[in-house]
Coordinates of C-alpha atoms in Angstrom, one line a residue:
X1033 CA -0.4 -0.1 0.0
X1034 CA 1.1 3.4 -0.7
X1035 CA 0.3 6.2 1.6
X1036 CA 1.0 9.9 1.5
X1037 CA 0.4 12.5 4.4
X1038 CA -0.4 15.6 3.0
X1039 CA 0.9 18.7 5.3
X1040 CA -1.7 22.0 5.3
X1041 CA -0.3 25.1 4.4
X1042 CA 1.3 27.0 7.2
X1043 CA -1.1 29.9 6.1
X1044 CA -4.1 27.3 6.2
X1045 CA -3.7 26.5 9.5
X1046 CA -3.5 29.7 10.8
X1047 CA -7.0 30.9 9.5
X1048 CA -10.0 30.9 11.6
X1049 CA -12.0 28.0 12.2
X1050 CA -14.5 27.9 9.6
X1051 CA -12.4 29.3 7.3
X1052 CA -9.8 26.7 7.7
X1053 CA -12.1 23.7 7.7
X1054 CA -13.5 25.8 4.3
X1055 CA -10.1 25.2 2.6
X1056 CA -8.8 22.0 3.8
X1057 CA -12.3 20.6 2.8
X1058 CA -11.6 22.2 -0.7
X1059 CA -8.5 20.5 -0.7
X1060 CA -9.2 18.1 -0.2
X1061 CA -12.2 17.6 -2.5
X1062 CA -9.6 18.6 -5.2
X1063 CA -6.8 15.7 -4.3
X1064 CA -9.4 13.3 -4.7
X1065 CA -10.5 14.4 -7.8
X1066 CA -7.2 14.3 -9.0
X1067 CA -5.6 11.1 -7.5
X1068 CA -9.0 9.0 -8.5
X1069 CA -7.7 9.8 -12.1
X1070 CA -4.8 7.8 -11.6
X1071 CA -6.1 5.1 -9.6
X1072 CA -9.5 3.9 -9.1
X1073 CA -9.0 2.5 -5.6
X1074 CA -7.2 5.9 -4.3
X1075 CA -8.5 7.6 -1.1
X1076 CA -8.5 10.2 0.5
X1077 CA -9.4 10.8 4.5
X1078 CA -9.8 14.5 5.6
X1079 CA -8.5 15.3 8.8
X1080 CA -8.1 18.9 11.1
X1081 CA -4.2 19.1 10.5
X1082 CA -3.6 16.9 7.0
X1083 CA -4.9 15.0 4.2
X1084 CA -4.4 11.0 4.0
X1085 CA -4.0 9.7 0.9
X1086 CA -3.8 5.7 0.4
X1087 CA -3.8 3.6 -2.2
X1088 CA -3.9 -0.5 -2.2
X1089 CA -1.9 -0.7 -5.5
X1090 CA 2.0 -2.2 -5.2
X1091 CA 2.8 -1.0 -8.7
X1092 CA 5.5 1.8 -8.9
X1093 CA 3.9 3.4 -11.6
X1094 CA 1.2 4.3 -9.8
X1095 CA 3.4 5.5 -6.9
X1096 CA 4.8 7.9 -9.3
X1097 CA 1.6 8.9 -10.8
X1098 CA 0.1 9.7 -7.5
X1099 CA 3.5 11.9 -6.5
X1100 CA 3.6 14.0 -9.7
X1101 CA 0.0 14.6 -9.2
X1102 CA 0.0 15.4 -5.4
X1103 CA 2.7 18.0 -6.3
X1104 CA 0.6 19.7 -8.8
X1105 CA -2.3 20.3 -6.4
X1106 CA -2.6 24.0 -5.7
X1107 CA -2.2 24.1 -1.6
X1108 CA 0.0 22.0 -0.8
X1109 CA 3.6 23.1 0.4
X1110 CA 4.6 19.7 1.3
X1111 CA 3.6 15.7 1.6
X1112 CA 5.5 12.8 3.3
X1113 CA 5.4 9.2 1.9
X1114 CA 4.9 7.1 5.0
X1115 CA 5.4 3.4 5.5
X1116 CA 2.9 2.9 8.7
X1117 CA 2.7 0.3 11.0
X1118 CA 0.8 -0.8 14.9
X1119 CA 3.0 -1.1 17.3
X1120 CA 3.0 -2.5 21.4
X1121 CA 6.6 -1.7 21.7
X1122 CA 9.4 0.8 20.6
X1123 CA 11.0 -2.5 19.0
X1124 CA 8.0 -2.9 16.5
X1125 CA 8.8 0.8 15.4
X1126 CA 12.9 -0.2 15.2
X1127 CA 12.2 -2.6 13.1
X1128 CA 10.4 -1.3 10.5
X1129 CA 12.5 2.0 10.9
X1130 CA 15.5 -0.9 10.1
X1131 CA 13.9 -2.3 7.1
X1132 CA 13.0 1.0 5.6
X1133 CA 16.2 2.6 6.3
X1134 CA 19.3 -0.4 6.3
X1135 CA 20.2 0.0 2.8
X1136 CA 20.6 4.2 2.4
X1137 CA 22.3 4.6 6.0
X1138 CA 25.4 2.3 5.0
X1139 CA 28.5 4.1 5.5
X1140 CA 25.9 7.4 6.5
X1141 CA 26.0 9.6 9.3
X1142 CA 22.3 10.0 10.7
X1143 CA 20.2 11.3 13.3
X1144 CA 16.5 9.8 14.1
X1145 CA 13.8 12.9 14.8
X1146 CA 10.5 12.1 16.6
X1147 CA 7.2 13.8 16.4
X1148 CA 4.7 12.1 18.6
X1149 CA 0.5 12.8 19.9
X1150 CA -1.5 10.8 22.6
X1151 CA -1.0 9.1 25.7
X1152 CA 2.2 6.4 25.8
X1153 CA 4.6 5.3 28.3
X1154 CA 7.3 6.8 26.5
X1155 CA 8.7 10.1 25.5
X1156 CA 9.6 11.6 21.6
X1157 CA 13.4 11.1 23.2
X1158 CA 12.8 8.2 24.3
X1159 CA 12.1 7.1 20.4
X1160 CA 14.8 8.6 19.1
X1161 CA 17.3 6.6 21.4
X1162 CA 15.7 3.5 20.8
X1163 CA 15.7 3.7 16.9
X1164 CA 19.0 5.6 16.6
X1165 CA 20.9 3.1 18.4
X1166 CA 19.5 -0.2 16.9
X1167 CA 20.5 1.3 13.6
X1168 CA 23.7 2.5 14.7
X1169 CA 24.2 -1.1 16.0
X1170 CA 22.9 -2.9 13.2
X1171 CA 23.3 -1.2 9.8
X1172 CA 27.0 -1.5 8.3
X1173 CA 29.6 1.8 8.8
X1174 CA 26.3 4.2 10.2
X1175 CA 27.2 6.5 12.9
X1176 CA 25.2 8.7 14.7
X1177 CA 25.7 12.2 14.3
X1178 CA 23.2 14.7 16.0
X1179 CA 24.6 17.6 14.5
X1180 CA 24.0 18.2 10.7
X1181 CA 23.9 14.5 9.4
X1182 CA 23.8 12.7 6.2
X1183 CA 20.5 11.8 6.5
X1184 CA 17.7 12.0 8.9
X1185 CA 15.4 9.4 9.9
X1186 CA 12.2 10.9 10.5
X1187 CA 9.8 9.0 12.5
X1188 CA 5.8 10.2 13.6
X1189 CA 3.8 8.3 16.3
X1190 CA 0.3 9.0 16.6
X1191 CA -1.6 7.3 19.4
X1192 CA -1.7 3.4 18.3
X1193 CA 0.2 4.3 15.2
X1194 CA 3.3 4.8 14.0
X1195 CA 4.5 6.6 11.0
X1196 CA 8.1 6.0 9.3
X1197 CA 8.6 8.5 6.8
X1198 CA 10.1 7.3 3.6
X1199 CA 10.4 10.5 1.6
X1200 CA 9.2 14.2 1.7
X1201 CA 7.9 15.6 -1.3
X1202 CA 7.1 19.5 -1.7
X1203 CA 4.3 20.8 -4.0
X1204 CA 3.5 24.3 -5.4
X1205 CA 2.1 25.5 -2.1
X1206 CA -0.3 28.2 -2.0
X1207 CA -4.2 27.9 -1.7
X1208 CA -6.7 25.3 -2.8
X1209 CA -8.6 26.1 -6.2
X1210 CA -11.4 28.2 -6.2
X1211 CA -10.6 30.2 -2.6
X1212 CA -9.9 33.2 -4.0
X1213 CA -12.5 34.6 -6.9
X1214 CA -12.2 34.0 -10.3
X1215 CA -9.3 35.9 -12.8
X1216 CA -9.2 36.6 -16.4
X1217 CA -5.7 36.4 -17.8
X1218 CA -4.4 37.8 -20.9
X1219 CA -2.6 34.9 -22.6
X1220 CA -0.3 35.8 -25.1
X1221 CA 1.9 32.6 -25.4
X1222 CA 5.0 33.9 -24.2
X1223 CA 7.1 33.6 -21.2
X1224 CA 5.4 36.4 -18.8
X1225 CA 1.6 35.6 -19.3
X1226 CA 2.1 31.8 -19.0
X1227 CA 4.0 32.5 -15.5
X1228 CA 1.4 34.9 -14.3
X1229 CA -1.3 32.3 -15.0
X1230 CA 0.1 30.3 -13.3
X1231 CA 0.9 31.9 -9.9
X1232 CA -2.8 33.0 -10.5
X1233 CA -4.0 29.5 -10.3
X1234 CA -1.2 28.4 -7.5
X1235 CA -3.0 31.4 -5.1
X1236 CA -6.2 29.8 -5.5
X1237 CA -8.0 31.5 -8.0
X1238 CA -10.1 29.9 -11.0
X1239 CA -8.3 31.4 -13.7
X1240 CA -9.6 31.8 -17.3
X1241 CA -7.5 32.4 -20.8
X1242 CA -8.3 35.5 -23.0
X1243 CA -6.2 35.2 -26.0
X1244 CA -6.1 39.2 -28.4
X1245 CA -5.2 37.4 -31.8
X1246 CA -2.4 39.1 -33.7
X1247 CA -1.2 36.2 -35.8
X1248 CA -3.6 34.3 -37.1
X1249 CA -4.2 30.3 -36.7
X1250 CA -0.2 29.9 -36.1
X1251 CA -1.0 32.0 -33.0
X1252 CA -3.8 30.8 -31.5
X1253 CA -2.6 27.0 -32.0
X1254 CA 0.4 28.2 -29.9
X1255 CA -1.9 30.0 -27.2
X1256 CA -4.5 27.2 -27.0
X1257 CA -1.5 24.6 -25.8
X1258 CA -0.1 26.7 -23.9
X1259 CA -3.1 27.6 -22.0
X1260 CA -4.8 24.1 -22.1
X1261 CA -1.0 22.8 -20.7
X1262 CA -1.8 24.9 -17.7
X1263 CA -5.1 24.0 -17.0
X1264 CA -4.4 20.7 -17.3
X1265 CA -1.7 20.2 -15.3
X1266 CA -2.8 22.8 -12.3
X1267 CA -6.5 23.7 -12.5
X1268 CA -8.3 20.6 -14.0
X1269 CA -10.4 20.4 -11.0
X1270 CA -12.1 23.4 -12.2
X1271 CA -13.7 23.8 -15.4
X1272 CA -12.3 27.3 -17.3
X1273 CA -13.5 29.6 -20.3
X1274 CA -11.0 30.2 -23.1
X1275 CA -12.0 33.6 -24.9
X1276 CA -10.6 34.4 -28.4
X1277 CA -10.6 38.0 -29.9
X1278 CA -9.5 38.7 -33.0
X1279 CA -7.9 42.3 -32.6
X1280 CA -6.0 42.3 -35.8
X1281 CA -8.2 44.7 -36.9
X1282 CA -8.0 46.8 -33.6
X1283 CA -4.2 47.0 -34.8
X1284 CA -4.5 47.7 -38.0
X1285 CA -6.7 51.1 -36.6
X1286 CA -4.0 51.3 -34.5
X1287 CA -1.3 51.7 -37.2
X1288 CA -3.1 54.3 -39.4
X1289 CA -4.4 56.8 -36.9
X1290 CA -2.4 57.0 -34.0
X1291 CA 0.9 58.5 -33.7
X1292 CA 3.6 55.9 -33.9
X1293 CA 5.5 56.8 -30.5
X1294 CA 2.0 56.3 -28.4
X1295 CA 1.0 53.2 -30.5
X1296 CA 1.9 50.5 -27.5
X1297 CA 0.3 52.5 -24.5
X1298 CA -3.2 52.7 -26.6
X1299 CA -2.9 49.1 -27.8
X1300 CA -2.7 48.0 -24.2
X1301 CA -5.9 50.2 -23.0
X1302 CA -7.3 48.8 -26.0
X1303 CA -6.6 45.4 -24.6
X1304 CA -8.0 46.4 -21.4
X1305 CA -11.1 48.0 -22.5
X1306 CA -11.7 44.6 -24.4
X1307 CA -10.8 42.6 -21.1
X1308 CA -12.9 44.2 -18.7
X1309 CA -15.7 44.5 -21.2
X1310 CA -15.2 40.6 -21.3
X1311 CA -14.7 39.9 -17.9
X1312 CA -17.7 42.0 -16.9
X1313 CA -19.8 39.6 -19.2
X1314 CA -18.6 37.0 -17.6
X1315 CA -19.3 38.1 -13.9
X1316 CA -14.8 38.4 -13.8
X1317 CA -13.7 41.2 -11.2
X1318 CA -9.9 41.0 -12.2
X1319 CA -8.1 40.8 -15.3
X1320 CA -4.2 39.5 -15.0
X1321 CA -1.4 40.4 -17.1
X1322 CA 2.4 39.5 -17.2
X1323 CA 3.6 42.8 -17.4
X1324 CA 6.9 43.0 -15.1
X1325 CA 8.2 46.8 -13.9
X1326 CA 10.5 48.3 -16.7
X1327 CA 10.5 44.9 -18.8
X1328 CA 9.7 46.8 -22.1
X1329 CA 8.8 50.2 -22.7
X1330 CA 5.3 49.9 -22.1
X1331 CA 5.9 48.8 -18.9
X1332 CA 7.3 51.7 -17.1
X1333 CA 5.4 53.1 -14.2
X1334 CA 4.1 56.1 -16.2
X1335 CA 3.0 53.9 -18.8
X1336 CA 1.0 51.4 -16.0
X1337 CA -0.1 54.2 -14.6
X1338 CA -1.8 55.4 -18.0
X1339 CA -3.2 52.0 -19.3
X1340 CA -5.1 51.5 -15.6
X1341 CA -6.5 54.5 -16.1
X1342 CA -8.9 53.4 -19.0
X1343 CA -10.8 50.8 -16.6
X1344 CA -12.0 50.4 -13.4
X1345 CA -11.6 46.8 -13.3
X1346 CA -8.8 45.7 -11.2
X1347 CA -5.9 44.6 -13.1
X1348 CA -3.1 42.2 -11.7
X1349 CA 0.7 41.8 -11.9
X1350 CA 1.9 38.9 -10.4
X1351 CA 5.3 39.3 -12.1
X1352 CA 5.6 43.2 -11.5
X1353 CA 8.8 43.1 -9.7
X1354 CA 9.9 39.9 -11.4
X1355 CA 13.3 39.8 -13.2
X1356 CA 13.3 38.1 -17.2
X1357 CA 15.5 35.4 -15.7
X1358 CA 13.5 34.6 -12.8
X1359 CA 10.2 34.6 -14.7
X1360 CA 11.8 32.0 -17.1
X1361 CA 13.4 30.1 -14.6
X1362 CA 9.6 29.5 -13.8
X1363 CA 8.3 28.5 -16.9
X1364 CA 11.1 26.0 -17.2
X1365 CA 10.2 24.6 -13.8
X1366 CA 6.1 24.4 -14.2
X1367 CA 6.9 23.2 -18.0
X1368 CA 5.5 26.2 -20.4
X1369 CA 9.8 27.2 -21.7
X1370 CA 9.4 25.2 -24.8
X1371 CA 6.1 26.6 -26.2
X1372 CA 7.1 29.9 -24.9
X1373 CA 10.3 30.1 -26.8
X1374 CA 8.4 28.6 -30.1
X1375 CA 6.0 31.6 -30.3
X1376 CA 7.4 34.3 -32.1
X1377 CA 7.4 38.1 -31.2
X1378 CA 5.2 40.1 -33.2
X1379 CA 7.1 42.8 -35.2
X1380 CA 5.1 45.7 -36.5
X1381 CA 2.8 45.9 -33.4
X1382 CA 5.2 48.1 -31.1
X1383 CA 6.3 51.3 -31.9
X1384 CA 9.7 51.8 -33.5
X1385 CA 10.7 54.5 -30.7
X1386 CA 7.5 54.1 -28.0
X1387 CA 6.9 56.6 -25.5
X1388 CA 8.4 55.7 -21.7
X1389 CA 6.4 58.3 -20.4
X1390 CA 2.8 58.6 -21.0
X1391 CA 0.6 61.5 -21.0
X1392 CA -2.7 61.0 -20.2
X1393 CA -3.8 64.0 -21.8
X1394 CA -2.3 63.1 -25.1
X1395 CA -2.7 59.3 -25.3
X1396 CA -6.8 60.7 -25.0
X1397 CA -6.1 63.1 -27.8
X1398 CA -4.5 60.0 -29.9
X1399 CA -7.5 58.1 -29.3
X1400 CA -9.9 60.4 -30.4
X1401 CA -8.6 59.3 -33.7
X1402 CA -9.9 56.1 -33.1
X1403 CA -13.0 54.3 -34.4
X1404 CA -14.0 52.5 -31.3
X1405 CA -17.1 50.9 -33.1
X1406 CA -14.0 48.5 -34.5
X1407 CA -13.0 47.2 -30.6
X1408 CA -16.6 47.3 -30.1
X1409 CA -17.1 44.5 -33.1
X1410 CA -14.3 42.0 -32.4
X1411 CA -15.3 42.4 -28.5
X1412 CA -19.0 41.6 -29.5
X1413 CA -17.5 39.0 -31.6
X1414 CA -15.4 37.3 -29.3
X1415 CA -16.0 33.5 -29.1
X1416 CA -16.6 32.0 -25.6
X1417 CA -15.3 28.5 -25.6
X1418 CA -14.5 26.2 -22.4
X1419 CA -11.4 25.1 -22.3
X1420 CA -12.1 21.1 -22.7
X1421 CA -13.3 22.1 -26.2
X1422 CA -9.9 23.2 -27.2
X1423 CA -8.3 19.9 -26.4
X1424 CA -8.3 18.6 -29.9
X1425 CA -6.7 21.6 -31.6
X1426 CA -3.9 21.9 -29.2
X1427 CA -2.8 18.7 -31.0
X1428 CA -2.7 20.6 -34.7
X1429 CA 0.7 20.9 -36.0
X1430 CA 2.0 24.7 -36.0
X1431 CA 2.1 25.1 -40.0
X1432 CA 4.6 27.3 -41.7
X1433 CA 4.6 28.7 -45.4
X1434 CA 7.3 28.2 -48.0
X1435 CA 10.0 30.5 -47.9
X1436 CA 12.8 31.3 -50.0
X1437 CA 16.1 33.2 -49.8
X1438 CA 16.6 33.5 -53.7
X1439 CA 13.8 34.5 -55.8
X1440 CA 12.6 33.2 -59.4
X1441 CA 12.3 35.5 -62.6
X1442 CA 9.0 37.2 -62.5
X1443 CA 8.4 36.7 -58.8
X1444 CA 6.6 39.8 -57.1
X1445 CA 7.6 40.9 -53.5
X1446 CA 5.6 42.8 -51.3
X1447 CA 7.0 44.5 -48.6
X1448 CA 4.8 45.0 -45.7
X1449 CA 6.1 46.8 -43.5
X1450 CA 5.3 49.6 -42.0
X1451 CA 5.6 53.0 -44.2
X1452 CA 7.8 54.3 -42.2
X1453 CA 10.0 51.5 -42.0
X1454 CA 9.9 51.0 -45.8
X1455 CA 11.3 55.0 -45.7
X1456 CA 14.2 54.1 -43.2
X1457 CA 15.3 51.2 -45.0
X1458 CA 14.2 50.7 -48.7
X1459 CA 14.0 47.2 -50.1
X1460 CA 15.8 47.4 -53.3
X1461 CA 15.9 44.2 -55.4
X1462 CA 17.5 44.3 -58.5
X1463 CA 15.2 42.8 -61.6
X1464 CA 12.3 41.9 -59.1
X1465 CA 9.2 44.1 -58.5
X1466 CA 8.5 45.2 -55.2
X1467 CA 5.1 46.1 -54.2
X1468 CA 4.2 48.0 -50.6
X1469 CA 1.4 47.0 -48.7
X1470 CA 1.6 47.1 -45.0
X1471 CA 0.4 44.0 -43.3
X1472 CA -2.4 45.2 -41.4
X1473 CA -4.2 46.1 -45.0
X1474 CA -3.6 42.7 -46.6
X1475 CA -7.0 41.4 -45.2
X1476 CA -8.7 44.1 -47.0
X1477 CA -6.2 44.7 -50.2
X1478 CA -4.6 41.8 -51.1
X1479 CA -7.3 40.4 -53.2
X1480 CA -7.4 43.2 -55.8
X1481 CA -3.7 42.5 -56.9
X1482 CA -3.2 40.3 -60.4
X1483 CA -4.5 36.7 -60.3
X1484 CA -1.8 34.1 -61.4
X1485 CA 1.0 36.0 -60.3
X1486 CA 3.5 34.2 -57.2
X1487 CA 3.7 36.9 -54.3
X1488 CA 6.6 36.6 -51.8
X1489 CA 5.6 39.0 -48.5
X1490 CA 8.5 40.3 -46.7
X1491 CA 9.4 41.8 -43.3
X1492 CA 12.4 42.6 -41.7
X1493 CA 12.3 39.6 -39.0
X1494 CA 10.5 37.7 -41.4
X1495 CA 8.1 36.5 -38.8
X1496 CA 5.3 38.5 -39.8
X1497 CA 5.1 37.7 -43.2
X1498 CA 5.3 34.3 -42.2
X1499 CA 2.1 34.7 -39.8
X1500 CA 0.5 36.9 -42.7
X1501 CA 1.4 34.5 -45.3
X1502 CA -0.6 31.9 -43.2
X1503 CA -3.7 34.4 -42.6
X1504 CA -3.7 34.2 -46.8
X1505 CA -3.5 30.5 -46.7
X1506 CA -6.5 30.3 -44.9
X1507 CA -8.6 32.5 -47.4
X1508 CA -7.3 30.7 -50.0
X1509 CA -4.6 32.3 -52.1
X1510 CA -2.3 29.7 -52.3
X1511 CA 0.4 31.3 -54.2
X1512 CA 1.8 33.4 -51.4
X1513 CA 5.2 32.6 -50.2
X1514 CA 7.9 33.9 -47.6
X1515 CA 11.1 35.9 -48.9
X1516 CA 13.6 35.8 -46.1
X1517 CA 17.1 36.5 -47.5
X1518 CA 20.0 35.0 -46.1

């Protein structure tokens, strides 16, 4: 039999009696929901000061599955794997301790530590001396060392039972789901948004995902993969929603009508407006972003202040003081780093020389040039899905449009960079026709180009051209490729 004792988070233990009882009940329910998926015979017992998980199976894969599962349940700081035994004497406890520890104690220094509850005719110190002395005499090369030993043998005695601790495992910590209110996390698929979402789940908040699509099907599949993974790993005890908003029309409106240096802040304000409207529709009181102070231009204190003024909805930023490397390290530990690394940066969306000290009055003046009907339309057309609905879509392969470093005779290159980028760095190709059509106009104007030609999209990094080529493929334009000079 496998047996684990889940220790309560210290922050749960200090709550009032009613709150502690509610938190513990939620945690036990979540644990039961999860471990039953590992083995149908897994049992969960809720006590005042711990939660016990038992399973009669002897299969090592089941044991490892239970350990992995318990490590991913929010609200568990640590749990101990134990061998339970009844006893009539201290020698009974010693015999079990010897069987479990004989091999690992050979040639090692060790000590025995005991915690005891209940009425007994011995003390905790008596257990430590008896078990420690027996192990010292009967394990080859083992030697008692009370200060800084190589191995600590832990024993817990509770009433008529003794528990010999095999191993201590560490979990996520935080609070059980859903002890906090729901939140709506803005997911881009990168390092920051994924880690921010995870931290809110860990804190006991049921976390829904809001995706502003800026790059077509490729971007969508990547973000769905990251969102589904986070839910499946850390939050699958509760259903959440995935909301998709096609934000390309908003970006196009910004690029055409907003002064260049103010674009980044205005884009974030539009996202907060849209996020707030969707959160209100879903009855959610807070938005979550992956912003970290000073990481990029839109994340200075001055700019965040201006961004926040656009809505009364609470905006939570769990990464606000984290360094980038700290964020990446967390992403690696939770398994999202590879997905984040594969997610491209979307060129053409951020200003070339963005302001780092936006002024509210100037931003408001710029936004007077924006057609808010565009924003209203994309919000009204938002697609709201249960996270389970996207499972099949997460398994789709991310496609790539064919690219070429050399252009064939008769090819036509479409420079999709912004007019300002074109002016600063003109694309001059000897003997090749170059047309200028900013990426945000492709959706409405590409169809006006002559049919039967081969078109090669070009941008500086090759990211936006790849995304736009795939979008055009979805519209049936199979004669579109990407020009990526070496």
